[in-house]
Coordinates of C-alpha atoms in Angstrom, one line a residue:
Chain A
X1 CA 113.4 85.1 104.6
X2 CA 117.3 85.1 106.1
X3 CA 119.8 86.5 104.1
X4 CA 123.8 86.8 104.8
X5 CA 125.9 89.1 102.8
X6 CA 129.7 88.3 102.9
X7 CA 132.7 91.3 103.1
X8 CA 130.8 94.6 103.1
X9 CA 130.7 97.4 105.6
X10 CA 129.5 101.1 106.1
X11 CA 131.9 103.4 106.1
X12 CA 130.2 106.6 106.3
X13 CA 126.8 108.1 107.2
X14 CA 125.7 112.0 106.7
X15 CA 121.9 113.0 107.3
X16 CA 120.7 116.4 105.6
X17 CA 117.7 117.7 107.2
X18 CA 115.7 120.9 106.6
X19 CA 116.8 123.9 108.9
X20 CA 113.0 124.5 108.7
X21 CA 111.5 123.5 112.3
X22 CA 107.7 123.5 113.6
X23 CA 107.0 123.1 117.0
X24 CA 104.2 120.6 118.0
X25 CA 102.6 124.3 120.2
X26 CA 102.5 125.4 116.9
X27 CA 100.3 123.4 115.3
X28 CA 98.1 122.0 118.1
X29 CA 95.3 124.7 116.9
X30 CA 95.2 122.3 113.9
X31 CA 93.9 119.4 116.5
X32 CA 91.1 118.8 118.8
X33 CA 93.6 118.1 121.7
X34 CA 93.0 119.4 125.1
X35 CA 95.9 120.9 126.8
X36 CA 96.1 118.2 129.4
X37 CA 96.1 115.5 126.7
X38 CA 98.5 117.1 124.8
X39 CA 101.2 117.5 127.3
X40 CA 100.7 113.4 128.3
X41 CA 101.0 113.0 124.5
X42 CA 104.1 115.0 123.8
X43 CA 105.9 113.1 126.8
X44 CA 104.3 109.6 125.9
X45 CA 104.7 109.5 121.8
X46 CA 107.5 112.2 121.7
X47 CA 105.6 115.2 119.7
X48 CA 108.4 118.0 120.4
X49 CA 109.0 119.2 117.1
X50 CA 109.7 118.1 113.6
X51 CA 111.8 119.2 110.2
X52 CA 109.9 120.2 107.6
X53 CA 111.4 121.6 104.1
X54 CA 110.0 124.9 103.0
X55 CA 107.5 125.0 99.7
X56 CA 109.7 123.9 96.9
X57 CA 112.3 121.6 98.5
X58 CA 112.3 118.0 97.0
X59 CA 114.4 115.5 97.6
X60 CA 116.9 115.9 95.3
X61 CA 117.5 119.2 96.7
X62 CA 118.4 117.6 100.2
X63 CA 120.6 115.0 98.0
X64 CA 122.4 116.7 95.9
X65 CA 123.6 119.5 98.9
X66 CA 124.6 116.9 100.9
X67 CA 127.0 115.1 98.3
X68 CA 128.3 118.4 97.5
X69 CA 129.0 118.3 101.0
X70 CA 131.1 115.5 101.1
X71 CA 132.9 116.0 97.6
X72 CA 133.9 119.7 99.0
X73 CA 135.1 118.1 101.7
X74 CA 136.7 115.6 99.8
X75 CA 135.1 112.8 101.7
X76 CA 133.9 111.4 98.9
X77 CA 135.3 111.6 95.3
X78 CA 132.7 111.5 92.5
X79 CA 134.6 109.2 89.9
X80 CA 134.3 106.8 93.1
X81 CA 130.9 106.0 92.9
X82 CA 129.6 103.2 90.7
X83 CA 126.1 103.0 92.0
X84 CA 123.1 105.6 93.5
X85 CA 120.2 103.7 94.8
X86 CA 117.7 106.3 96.0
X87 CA 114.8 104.9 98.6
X88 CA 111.8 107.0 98.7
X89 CA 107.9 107.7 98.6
X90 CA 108.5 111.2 97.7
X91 CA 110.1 110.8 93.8
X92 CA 110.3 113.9 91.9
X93 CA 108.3 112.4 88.4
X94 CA 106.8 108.4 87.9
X95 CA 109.4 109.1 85.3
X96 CA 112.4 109.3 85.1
X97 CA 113.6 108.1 88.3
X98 CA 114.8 110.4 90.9
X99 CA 118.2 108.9 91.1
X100 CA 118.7 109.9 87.5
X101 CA 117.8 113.8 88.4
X102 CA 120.5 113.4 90.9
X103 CA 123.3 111.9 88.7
X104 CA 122.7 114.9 86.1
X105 CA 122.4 117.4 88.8
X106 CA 126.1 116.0 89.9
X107 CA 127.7 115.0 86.5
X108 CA 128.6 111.7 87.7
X109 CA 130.1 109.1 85.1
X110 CA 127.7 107.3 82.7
X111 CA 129.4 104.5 83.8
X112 CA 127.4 103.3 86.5
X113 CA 123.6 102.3 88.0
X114 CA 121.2 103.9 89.1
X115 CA 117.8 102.8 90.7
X116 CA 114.7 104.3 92.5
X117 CA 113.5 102.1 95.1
X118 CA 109.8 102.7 96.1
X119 CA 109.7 101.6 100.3
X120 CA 109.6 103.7 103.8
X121 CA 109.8 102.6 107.2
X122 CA 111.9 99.6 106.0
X123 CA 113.7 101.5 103.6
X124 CA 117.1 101.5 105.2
X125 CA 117.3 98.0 105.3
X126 CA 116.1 97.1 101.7
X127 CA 118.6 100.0 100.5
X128 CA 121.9 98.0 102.4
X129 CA 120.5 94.4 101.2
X130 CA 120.6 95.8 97.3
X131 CA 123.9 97.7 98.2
X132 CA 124.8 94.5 99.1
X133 CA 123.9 92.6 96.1
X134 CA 125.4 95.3 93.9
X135 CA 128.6 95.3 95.6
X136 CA 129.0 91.6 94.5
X137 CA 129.9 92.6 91.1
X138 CA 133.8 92.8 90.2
X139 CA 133.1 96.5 88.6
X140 CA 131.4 97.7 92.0
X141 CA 133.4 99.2 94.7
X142 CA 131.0 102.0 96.0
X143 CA 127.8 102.6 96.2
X144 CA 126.0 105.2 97.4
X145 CA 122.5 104.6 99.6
X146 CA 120.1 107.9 99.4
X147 CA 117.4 107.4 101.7
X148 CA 115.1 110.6 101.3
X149 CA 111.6 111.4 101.9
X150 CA 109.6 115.0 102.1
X151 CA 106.3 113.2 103.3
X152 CA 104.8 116.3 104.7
X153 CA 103.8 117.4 101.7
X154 CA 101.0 114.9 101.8
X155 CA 100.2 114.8 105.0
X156 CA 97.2 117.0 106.2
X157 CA 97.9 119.5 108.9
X158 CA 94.6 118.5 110.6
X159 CA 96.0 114.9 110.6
X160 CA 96.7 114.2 114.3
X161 CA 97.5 110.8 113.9
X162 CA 100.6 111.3 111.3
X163 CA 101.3 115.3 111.3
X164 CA 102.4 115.8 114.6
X165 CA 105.5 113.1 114.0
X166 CA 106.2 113.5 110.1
X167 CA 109.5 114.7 108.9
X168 CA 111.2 115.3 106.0
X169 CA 115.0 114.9 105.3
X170 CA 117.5 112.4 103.4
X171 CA 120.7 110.2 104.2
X172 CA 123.8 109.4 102.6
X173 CA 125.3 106.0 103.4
X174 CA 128.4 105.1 101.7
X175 CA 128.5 101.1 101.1
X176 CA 131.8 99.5 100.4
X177 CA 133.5 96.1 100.0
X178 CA 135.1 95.2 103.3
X179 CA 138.9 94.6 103.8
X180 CA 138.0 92.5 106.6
X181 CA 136.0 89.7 106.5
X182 CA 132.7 89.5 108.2
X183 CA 129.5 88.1 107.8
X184 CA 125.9 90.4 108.2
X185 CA 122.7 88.5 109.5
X186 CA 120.0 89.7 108.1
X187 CA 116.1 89.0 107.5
X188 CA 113.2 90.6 106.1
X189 CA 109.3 89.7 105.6
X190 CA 106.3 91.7 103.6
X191 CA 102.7 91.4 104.1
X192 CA 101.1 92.9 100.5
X193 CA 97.6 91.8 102.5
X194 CA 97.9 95.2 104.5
X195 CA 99.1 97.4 102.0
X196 CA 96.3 100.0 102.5
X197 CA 97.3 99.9 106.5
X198 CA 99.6 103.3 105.5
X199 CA 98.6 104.6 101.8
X200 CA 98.4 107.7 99.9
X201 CA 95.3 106.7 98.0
X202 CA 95.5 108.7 95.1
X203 CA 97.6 110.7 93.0
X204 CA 98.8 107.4 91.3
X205 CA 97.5 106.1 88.2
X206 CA 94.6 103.9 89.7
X207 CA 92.9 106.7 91.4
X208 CA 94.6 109.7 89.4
X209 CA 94.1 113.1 91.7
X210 CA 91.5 115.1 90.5
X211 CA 89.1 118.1 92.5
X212 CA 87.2 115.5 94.5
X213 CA 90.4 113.7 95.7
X214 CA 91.4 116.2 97.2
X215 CA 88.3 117.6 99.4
X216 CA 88.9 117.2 103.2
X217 CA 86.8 115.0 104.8
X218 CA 86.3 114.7 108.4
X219 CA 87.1 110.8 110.1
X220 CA 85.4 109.2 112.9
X221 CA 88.4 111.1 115.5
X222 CA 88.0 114.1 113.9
X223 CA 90.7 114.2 111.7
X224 CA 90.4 115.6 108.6
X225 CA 92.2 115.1 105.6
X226 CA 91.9 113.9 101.6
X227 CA 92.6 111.3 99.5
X228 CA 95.6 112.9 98.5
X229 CA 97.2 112.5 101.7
X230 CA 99.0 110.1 103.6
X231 CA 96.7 108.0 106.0
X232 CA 97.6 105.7 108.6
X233 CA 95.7 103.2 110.3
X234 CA 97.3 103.9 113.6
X235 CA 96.4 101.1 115.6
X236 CA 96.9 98.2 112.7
X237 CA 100.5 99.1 112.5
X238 CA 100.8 99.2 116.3
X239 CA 99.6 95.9 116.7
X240 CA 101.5 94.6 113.5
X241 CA 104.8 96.1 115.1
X242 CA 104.4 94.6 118.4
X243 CA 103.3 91.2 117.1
X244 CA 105.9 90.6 114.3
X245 CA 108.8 92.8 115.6
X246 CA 110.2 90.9 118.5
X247 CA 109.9 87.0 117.1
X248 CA 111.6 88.2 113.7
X249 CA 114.9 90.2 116.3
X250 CA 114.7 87.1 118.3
X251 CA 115.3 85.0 114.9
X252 CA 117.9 87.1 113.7
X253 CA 119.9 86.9 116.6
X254 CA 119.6 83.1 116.8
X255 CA 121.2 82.9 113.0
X256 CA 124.0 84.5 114.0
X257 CA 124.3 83.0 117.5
X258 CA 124.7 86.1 119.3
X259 CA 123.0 87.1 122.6
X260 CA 121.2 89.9 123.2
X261 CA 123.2 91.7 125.3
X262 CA 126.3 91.5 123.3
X263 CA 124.5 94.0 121.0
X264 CA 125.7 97.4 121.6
X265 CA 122.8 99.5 120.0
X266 CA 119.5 98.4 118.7
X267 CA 118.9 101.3 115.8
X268 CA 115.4 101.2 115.3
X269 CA 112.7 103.0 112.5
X270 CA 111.6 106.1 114.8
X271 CA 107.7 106.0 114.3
X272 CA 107.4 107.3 117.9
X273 CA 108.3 107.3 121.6
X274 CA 105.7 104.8 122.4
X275 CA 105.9 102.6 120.3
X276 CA 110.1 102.4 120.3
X277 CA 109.7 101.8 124.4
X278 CA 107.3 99.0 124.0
X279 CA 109.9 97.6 121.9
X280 CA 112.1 97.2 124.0
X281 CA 110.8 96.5 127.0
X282 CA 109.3 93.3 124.9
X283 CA 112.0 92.4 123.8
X284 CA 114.0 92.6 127.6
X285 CA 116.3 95.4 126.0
X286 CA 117.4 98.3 128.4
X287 CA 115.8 101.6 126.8
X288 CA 118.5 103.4 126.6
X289 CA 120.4 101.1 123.7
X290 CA 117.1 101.2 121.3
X291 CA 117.2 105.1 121.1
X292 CA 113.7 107.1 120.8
X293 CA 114.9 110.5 120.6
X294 CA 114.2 111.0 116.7
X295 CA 110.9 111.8 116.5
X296 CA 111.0 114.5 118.9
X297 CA 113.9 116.6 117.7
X298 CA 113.2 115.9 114.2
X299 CA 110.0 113.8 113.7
X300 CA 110.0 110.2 111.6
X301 CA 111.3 110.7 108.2
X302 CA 110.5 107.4 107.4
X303 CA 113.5 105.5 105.4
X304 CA 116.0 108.1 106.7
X305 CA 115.0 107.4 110.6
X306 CA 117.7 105.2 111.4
X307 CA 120.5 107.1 109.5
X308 CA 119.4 109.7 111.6
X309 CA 119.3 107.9 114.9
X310 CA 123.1 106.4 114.4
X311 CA 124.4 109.8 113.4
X312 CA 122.1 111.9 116.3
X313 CA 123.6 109.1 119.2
X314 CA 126.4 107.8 118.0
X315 CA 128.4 110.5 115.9
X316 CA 132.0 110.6 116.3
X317 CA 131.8 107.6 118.7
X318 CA 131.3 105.0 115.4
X319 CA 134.3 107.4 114.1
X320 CA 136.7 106.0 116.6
X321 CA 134.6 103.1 117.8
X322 CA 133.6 99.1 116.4
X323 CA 129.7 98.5 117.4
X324 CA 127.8 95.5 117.1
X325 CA 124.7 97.1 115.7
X326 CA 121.3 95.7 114.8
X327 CA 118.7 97.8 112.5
X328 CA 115.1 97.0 112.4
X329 CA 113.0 98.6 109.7
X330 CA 108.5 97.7 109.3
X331 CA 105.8 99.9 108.4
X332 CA 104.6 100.8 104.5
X333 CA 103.9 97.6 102.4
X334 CA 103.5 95.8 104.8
X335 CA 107.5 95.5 105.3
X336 CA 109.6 94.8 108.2
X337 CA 113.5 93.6 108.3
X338 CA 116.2 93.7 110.2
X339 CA 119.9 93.6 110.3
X340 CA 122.7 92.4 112.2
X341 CA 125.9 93.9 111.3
X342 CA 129.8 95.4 112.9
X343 CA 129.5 99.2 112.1
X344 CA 133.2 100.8 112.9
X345 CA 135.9 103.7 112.2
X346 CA 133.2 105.6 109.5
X347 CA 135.1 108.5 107.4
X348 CA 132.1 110.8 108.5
X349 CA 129.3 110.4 110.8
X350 CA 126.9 113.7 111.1
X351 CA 123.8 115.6 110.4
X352 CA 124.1 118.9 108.9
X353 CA 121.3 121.6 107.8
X354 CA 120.1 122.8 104.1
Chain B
X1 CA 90.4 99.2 142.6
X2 CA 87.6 99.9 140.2
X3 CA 87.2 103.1 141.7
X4 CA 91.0 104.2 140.9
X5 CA 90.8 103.0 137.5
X6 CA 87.6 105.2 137.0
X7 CA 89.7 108.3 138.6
X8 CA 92.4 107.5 136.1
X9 CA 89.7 107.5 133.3
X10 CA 88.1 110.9 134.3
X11 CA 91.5 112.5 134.4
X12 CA 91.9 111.5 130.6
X13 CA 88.4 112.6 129.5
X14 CA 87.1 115.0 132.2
X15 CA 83.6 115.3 130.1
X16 CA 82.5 111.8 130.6
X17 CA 81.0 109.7 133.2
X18 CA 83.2 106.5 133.8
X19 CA 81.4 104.5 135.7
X20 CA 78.5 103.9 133.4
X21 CA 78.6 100.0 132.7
X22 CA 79.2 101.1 128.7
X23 CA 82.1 100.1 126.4
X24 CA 84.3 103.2 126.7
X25 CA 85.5 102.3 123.0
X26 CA 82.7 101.4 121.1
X27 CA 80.8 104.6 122.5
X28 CA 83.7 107.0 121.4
X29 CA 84.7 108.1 125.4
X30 CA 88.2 106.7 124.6
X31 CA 90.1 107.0 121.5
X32 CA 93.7 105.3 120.5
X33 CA 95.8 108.2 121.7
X34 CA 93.6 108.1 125.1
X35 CA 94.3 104.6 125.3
X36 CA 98.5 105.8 125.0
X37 CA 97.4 108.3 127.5
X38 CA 96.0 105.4 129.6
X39 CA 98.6 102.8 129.6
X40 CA 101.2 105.2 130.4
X41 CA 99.4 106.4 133.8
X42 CA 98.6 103.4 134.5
X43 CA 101.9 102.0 133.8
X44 CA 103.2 105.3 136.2
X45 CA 100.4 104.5 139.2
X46 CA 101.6 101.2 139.4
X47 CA 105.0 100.6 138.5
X48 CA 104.1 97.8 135.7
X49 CA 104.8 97.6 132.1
X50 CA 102.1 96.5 129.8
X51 CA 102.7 94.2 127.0
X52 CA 102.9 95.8 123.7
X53 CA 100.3 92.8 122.4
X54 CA 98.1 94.0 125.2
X55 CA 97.4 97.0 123.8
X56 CA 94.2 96.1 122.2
X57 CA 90.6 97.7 122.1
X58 CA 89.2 95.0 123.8
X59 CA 91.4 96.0 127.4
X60 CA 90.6 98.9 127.6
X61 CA 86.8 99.1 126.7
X62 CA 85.3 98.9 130.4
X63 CA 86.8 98.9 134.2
X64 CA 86.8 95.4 134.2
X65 CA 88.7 94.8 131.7
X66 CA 91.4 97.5 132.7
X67 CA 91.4 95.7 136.5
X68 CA 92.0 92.7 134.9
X69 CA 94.5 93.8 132.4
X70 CA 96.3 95.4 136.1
X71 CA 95.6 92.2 137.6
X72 CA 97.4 90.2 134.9
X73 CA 100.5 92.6 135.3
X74 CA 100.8 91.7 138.8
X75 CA 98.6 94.8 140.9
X76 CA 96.8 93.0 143.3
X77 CA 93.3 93.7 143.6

């Protein structure tokens, strides 16, 4: 499906992410890895070392300090914003929403929305297409895009397909109306076919968690984990990424008739290394302008990947700078979307610690 | 050629025997992060890139189909 949103624009991006960091040497007791194959791994997928929030951190911890942030700093003003949309996998309750918790925590206005979104990998992208549609409305001048995840709680530490990469941390992406005009390209598919290609299987109200959920059971690679954790069909999703990825950039870009190379930066979800380079080189992009450096200083946080990846690489250069930028999004669901749009001259642009 | 890719493959899994005429997948000698480790040495040995969409079970699952997965990528035999 295309969409095209009219007159809206970015104008500032902060990532929160824990202070907490585990090494991949750390943990590679936890896997049946030699050392050769580890090393080949860490260069090939990007296993470095990942953020991880401390027993006790949820998201709107890593929410609420980071628009605390921005209000100290008056970068933001809370009688400003008319809309929180949180995206996550990680809510606090199945009710209320999380986005709720956070307005209370704040003491925002009554006089606005707010909405949980349940997505991941593509969670960026679905975020800015409702920030979008909200921003439509005459009473709507800012809303505010929370994209936060702590997905390491459910993932087992014996899980060498998903631990080593896994990281936790949120984004705050201010959405406006645009002065300027401008148009932003945008498309997204779903395939609800594959939705047990990355699933927490219980826990939820079909398979409620319960002692035998949550025994570890040993896989065919010899990874263990329950049914409580996260579990990824590794090689589905690689093949799903490769296949539908490429044909749905190429279509974007021929909607809004622009070349390739008159992108600046492709801003990709950061599953890994691998993945991320066959991307590209797919897709005839140099490497260097779809960055792949997420996962290994910080690991895949799922929705708040890309946030990440634009403040980690570009920082104060979108502070001073106009980009033509394209995000791409695909994973949980199955979800993938994309987006074609000018990011410039944000108010703020940076990661900071909690 | 055969004999390079079944160096390549003892490198990666040191405790088996390659050159057995067995399905290095099916028999559990080569798992998906193997395969990663795989492409990428093979990709470095030879100075090719191999298609995302060839990065299937089915390449990788004897010497013959590696050589002709190298083969199709240009390495000449």
């Amino acid at each position: 499906m295309n969409l095209t949103f009219h007159n809206k624009s970015i104008t500032g991006i902060l990532t929160v992410l824990p202070v907490n960091e585990v090494k991949f040497e750390d943990e590679i007791e936890n896997y049946n890895f030699s050392v050769a194959k580890s090393l080949k791994l860490k260069m090939a997928m990007g296993y470095n070392k990942h953020r991880i929030v401390k027993d006790g951190v949820t998201i709107s911890d890593l929410c609420v300090f980071g628009l605390n942030y921005l209000f100290d700093k008056e970068l933001l003003l809370k009688e400003d914003i008319d809309a929180l949309i949180l995206v996550t996998q990680s809510p606090e309750y199945f009710m209320p929403p999380t986005s709720n918790v956070i307005q209370g925590k704040l003491g925002l206005k009554q006089d606005m929305i707010c909405m949980d979104i349940n997505q991941g990998c593509a969670g960026f992208e679905i975020g800015l297409f409702q920030a979008f549609m909200l921003l439509d409305q005459d009473e709507i001048n800012k809303v505010i895009l929370l994209n936060a995840d702590t997905l390491s709680q459910k993932v087992s530490k014996r899980d060498r397909n998903s631990n080593p990469l896994i990281g936790d941390g949120a984004s705050i992406t201010i959405v406006e109306k645009s002065e300027k005009p401008n148009t932003i390209y945008a498309n997204i598919k779903m395939d609800g076919s594959a939705f047990d290609a990355l699933i927490i299987p219980a826990g939820g109200f079909k398979t409620p968690s319960t002692a035998e959920t949550a025994l570890m059971v040993e896989d065919s690679a010899g990874n263990f984990r329950s049914l409580d954790n996260l579990v990824m069909k590794g090689d589905d999703v690689f093949n799903f990424v490769q296949r539908e990825v490429p044909p749905m950039i190429d279509d974007l870009l021929l909607k809004a008739g622009v070349e390739k190379q008159a992108v600046d930066y492709y801003m990709f979800h950061q599953p890994n290394k691998f993945m991320l380079n066959k991307l590209a080189d797919k897709l005839k992009i140099p490497r260097e302008k779809m960055p792949s450096n997420i996962v290994e200083n910080f690991g895949n946080s799922s929705g708040v990947s890309i946030p990440t990846a634009i403040s980690y690489n570009l920082g104060e250069r979108l502070m001073k700078e106009s980009l033509l930028i394209c995000l791409a999004g695909f994973g949980v669901g199955l979800t993938w979307a994309s987006l074609l749009l000018q990011m410039e001259y944000l108010k703020f642009n940076e990661i900071i610690d909690f | 050629m055969k004999q390079q890719i079944i160096n390549i493959l003892q490198e990666i899994r040191p405790e088996f025997d390659f050159s057995q005429e067995i399905n290095f997948i099916e028999e559990g000698m080569l798992d998906s992060f193997d395969v990663v480790s795989l492409v990428t040495t093979l990709e470095d040995r030879y100075g090719i890139s191999i298609d995302g969409m060839d990065i299937l079970p089915e390449n990788f699952g004897t010497v013959d189909s590696i050589e002709k997965l190298l083969i199709k990528n240009g390495v000449k035999k």
